[in-house]
Amino acid sequence: MTDSTRAGKRERLAGAAVRVLHEQGVEKTTLADIARAADIPVGNVYYYFKTKDQLVEAAIEAHGRQLDTMIGALEELPAPQDRLKALLGGWIDQRDLTARYGCPTGTLASELDKRDDGLDRAIATVMERLLDWAEGQFAAMGRADARELAVALIAAYQGISLLTNTFRDPGLMAMEGRRLERWIDSLA
Amino acid sequence: MTDSTRAGKRERLAGAAVRVLHEQGVEKTTLADIARAADIPVGNVYYYFKTKDQLVEAAIEAHGRQLDTMIGALEELPAPQDRLKALLGGWIDQRDLTARYGCPTGTLASELDKRDDGLDRAIATVMERLLDWAEGQFAAMGRADARELAVALIAAYQGISLLTNTFRDPGLMAMEGRRLERWIDSLA
Amino acid sequence: MTDSTRAGKRERLAGAAVRVLHEQGVEKTTLADIARAADIPVGNVYYYFKTKDQLVEAAIEAHGRQLDTMIGALEELPAPQDRLKALLGGWIDQRDLTARYGCPTGTLASELDKRDDGLDRAIATVMERLLDWAEGQFAAMGRADARELAVALIAAYQGISLLTNTFRDPGLMAMEGRRLERWIDSLA
Amino acid sequence: MTDSTRAGKRERLAGAAVRVLHEQGVEKTTLADIARAADIPVGNVYYYFKTKDQLVEAAIEAHGRQLDTMIGALEELPAPQDRLKALLGGWIDQRDLTARYGCPTGTLASELDKRDDGLDRAIATVMERLLDWAEGQFAAMGRADARELAVALIAAYQGISLLTNTFRDPGLMAMEGRRLERWIDSLA
DNA sequence: TATGAATGAGTATTCATTCAT
DNA sequence: AATGAATGAATACTCATTCAT
């Protein structure tokens, strides 16, 4: 059954938006771009989202849910340091995509912070959830400085994503990823 | 006294562009915005830059020169680890600006990578110079893994700039900055 | 109890249209506005009216019938000058609504005359009926210039409605209404 | 010399807007309509007016100035009742235009009152000036009820304009105009 | 060179009307 | 008939770029 139900189309639009916004950025992406990617007539988009901003917001939420799912899957692993390293592994696996378009969360955050609407807050909560989860892992490892470590880890990931993207070199992500793995091992 | 010579106007435009592009981002900034900031009539801009892209490129170069100057000033310090920590200190001092607008190099790199013109390469060379300089310092410290450490340092800075900006919290930069200082000390 | 028969829904739509068109004007009113006011799904409207124009036409007719009813009620009064003064009284009673939205007949006439469809003729017939009735009263008062007087009376009402609406001042209608009462008395 | 100066074009636009808005109404008139009437490319309109509303406002002001000029010319006449009758004469002379499009002031007032922006206030001040002037004339005739008479006169004009337009019958304006002349004479 | 003005391609958004179920 | 959804033709507005003087 194709996604032709109402809910299905909303999701299809949000999903297409996640993809296209990651690839092109918010400002360079037109509603028509997203509509085309979702194979939906432009006029129809407005049946689901009153404004472009609302669609972007939905995309942010959809992206946040993807991230939550990914994080949730890591909970299967028993040891917190293994969970963190699995996260790193995921990032490394995505290095080609990152080299092309950067980290979706980071590029969105960077771009949306230039705006005065509430979208910058929406992406901030996604980033926050990632940070909180990492903090939880470091805390489970018995670290009193869990928050600081979480900030360091996520910052390192965001930074290396930016460099990987800037130099279009997936190797950077691989190299820094391995370094971070060793760093995590050293903390246990 | 404002400079009204040809070269002077070009520089004034590029300088104004550096500032405005940092604050508003490339896509949200109009030529009129930059012209106004430089106090130059819009129509006149085209005698100095054939296209908006060329002006952005000049802004990137001007920003690169500012960075080179800053780095050059660090060479006064005798010990490489002191130079690196002075760099960190400068970043920490800028934390309020970073909380508002992010790192100028990073936000430009992030935004320009979404484009297919050559501007992404221009900003990459600026980032490269920063990376090379940091690598030089670590090498002077006798580290064989100087490149890897340089990547880690610059990534950490870019990442914490992004988080500082996303959460509009200068404290994040201060906290991570201190952590990086300790890290550098540990490498000596 | 709302009527869900075919004729009932048609009337409900036309009635809602009368109200909403009076408040918002024809051009600013969307089909969705009217459908919402009538509590009928938009898509369903087209089973009762092929086009928006037809719905507006039905609204004009419904408004005409309301006016006929109002006029019919005045026939109870034995003396024609009393009937005319009762009409005036009704207008004065409505002055708050008029201050907000103007005379429904007049505002419709004004707006529809800008259009080339037949709707301007539809509202003209409503106005005509009012004029004819007034003429009849003046004739019953024995006036040979009954048509002229009728035109003067209705014009005065339309004009004072416009001023009352323009200045949002119900007092204007009250003042002019009393003046017109004295005028009618002077004609007997 | 053609009106190719900056001020000239602004005026040309406002003037064209007065005409087109009178003929088509505000809502039915597109910016392109006005631009075409002024023989100016659409994009260029925005060099002179930031929004359609601002252009409409300029049109209202331009119309107000036309009215002021017309009224000013009446001041040549020594007797106030002659001034009022000259005003009536002017209205009667315009009866064909009125039959087609109504009174420009009245139709604008009627339409703009349906909106919540400030334009309804702008047209109200124009109407107010007309009212004040008429009041002044009746006062000069020694009438204590000058305001009431002014309201009655302007209302009569607005109302007969509406009827003239609704029935597309210039004869109505002529008939009522003559009646109003006699009425003015009766007040002296 | 300098400058205000002109141009036109593009973008978000609205809405009457139609379609599919 | 009923209804949510689909469609596409407008329309206001923006902005890089070019023109005229």
PDB file of N, CA, C and O (backbone and C1' of nucleotides) in Angstrom, chain C residues 6 43-44 47-48, chain F residues 1-5:
ATOM      1  N   ARG C   6     -31.811  18.701   1.584  1.00  0.00           N
ATOM      2  CA  ARG C   6     -31.152  19.441   0.522  1.00  0.00           C
ATOM      3  C   ARG C   6     -31.515  20.920   0.570  1.00  0.00           C
ATOM      4  O   ARG C   6     -30.648  21.782   0.629  1.00  0.00           O
ATOM      5  N   GLY C  43     -16.121  20.957   0.196  1.00  0.00           N
ATOM      6  CA  GLY C  43     -16.388  20.166  -1.000  1.00  0.00           C
ATOM      7  C   GLY C  43     -17.864  19.983  -1.260  1.00  0.00           C
ATOM      8  O   GLY C  43     -18.306  19.839  -2.405  1.00  0.00           O
ATOM      9  N   ASN C  44     -18.614  20.021  -0.195  1.00  0.00           N
ATOM     10  CA  ASN C  44     -20.047  19.774  -0.302  1.00  0.00           C
ATOM     11  C   ASN C  44     -20.812  20.966  -0.863  1.00  0.00           C
ATOM     12  O   ASN C  44     -21.905  20.819  -1.429  1.00  0.00           O
ATOM     13  N   TYR C  47     -22.372  20.886  -4.329  1.00  0.00           N
ATOM     14  CA  TYR C  47     -23.585  20.147  -4.677  1.00  0.00           C
ATOM     15  C   TYR C  47     -24.797  21.048  -4.643  1.00  0.00           C
ATOM     16  O   TYR C  47     -25.857  20.713  -5.131  1.00  0.00           O
ATOM     17  N   TYR C  48     -24.605  22.245  -4.076  1.00  0.00           N
ATOM     18  CA  TYR C  48     -25.719  23.168  -3.970  1.00  0.00           C
ATOM     19  C   TYR C  48     -25.529  24.383  -4.857  1.00  0.00           C
ATOM     20  O   TYR C  48     -26.485  24.961  -5.341  1.00  0.00           O
TER      21      TYR C  48
ATOM     22  P    DA F   1     -28.534  15.830  -4.753  1.00  0.00           P
ATOM     23  O5'  DA F   1     -27.960  15.314  -3.408  1.00  0.00           O
ATOM     24  C5'  DA F   1     -27.348  14.052  -3.473  1.00  0.00           C
ATOM     25  C4'  DA F   1     -27.028  13.720  -2.063  1.00  0.00           C
ATOM     26  C3'  DA F   1     -26.218  14.794  -1.362  1.00  0.00           C
ATOM     27  O3'  DA F   1     -26.391  14.650   0.027  1.00  0.00           O
ATOM     28  C1'  DA F   1     -24.837  12.955  -1.867  1.00  0.00           C
ATOM     29  P    DA F   2     -25.572  15.608   1.009  1.00  0.00           P
ATOM     30  O5'  DA F   2     -24.194  14.819   1.147  1.00  0.00           O
ATOM     31  C5'  DA F   2     -24.159  13.654   1.936  1.00  0.00           C
ATOM     32  C4'  DA F   2     -22.760  13.397   2.428  1.00  0.00           C
ATOM     33  C3'  DA F   2     -22.003  14.647   2.913  1.00  0.00           C
ATOM     34  O3'  DA F   2     -21.328  14.265   4.092  1.00  0.00           O
ATOM     35  C1'  DA F   2     -20.802  13.616   1.155  1.00  0.00           C
ATOM     36  P    DT F   3     -20.654  15.415   4.973  1.00  0.00           P
ATOM     37  O5'  DT F   3     -19.161  15.310   4.483  1.00  0.00           O
ATOM     38  C5'  DT F   3     -18.454  14.101   4.728  1.00  0.00           C
ATOM     39  C4'  DT F   3     -17.099  14.160   4.078  1.00  0.00           C
ATOM     40  C3'  DT F   3     -16.367  15.487   4.281  1.00  0.00           C
ATOM     41  O3'  DT F   3     -15.279  15.236   5.134  1.00  0.00           O
ATOM     42  C1'  DT F   3     -16.112  14.639   2.077  1.00  0.00           C
ATOM     43  P    DG F   4     -14.487  16.376   5.867  1.00  0.00           P
ATOM     44  O5'  DG F   4     -13.038  15.951   5.418  1.00  0.00           O
ATOM     45  C5'  DG F   4     -12.642  14.600   5.601  1.00  0.00           C
ATOM     46  C4'  DG F   4     -11.568  14.228   4.619  1.00  0.00           C
ATOM     47  C3'  DG F   4     -10.322  15.109   4.677  1.00  0.00           C
ATOM     48  O3'  DG F   4      -9.189  14.260   4.508  1.00  0.00           O
ATOM     49  C1'  DG F   4     -11.256  15.215   2.508  1.00  0.00           C
ATOM     50  P    DA F   5      -7.736  14.873   4.521  1.00  0.00           P
ATOM     51  O5'  DA F   5      -7.414  14.988   2.971  1.00  0.00           O
ATOM     52  C5'  DA F   5      -7.553  13.816   2.178  1.00  0.00           C
ATOM     53  C4'  DA F   5      -7.326  14.133   0.726  1.00  0.00           C
ATOM     54  C3'  DA F   5      -6.030  14.893   0.424  1.00  0.00           C
ATOM     55  O3'  DA F   5      -5.392  14.203  -0.626  1.00  0.00           O
ATOM     56  C1'  DA F   5      -7.868  15.953  -0.618  1.00  0.00           C
TER      57       DA F   5
END
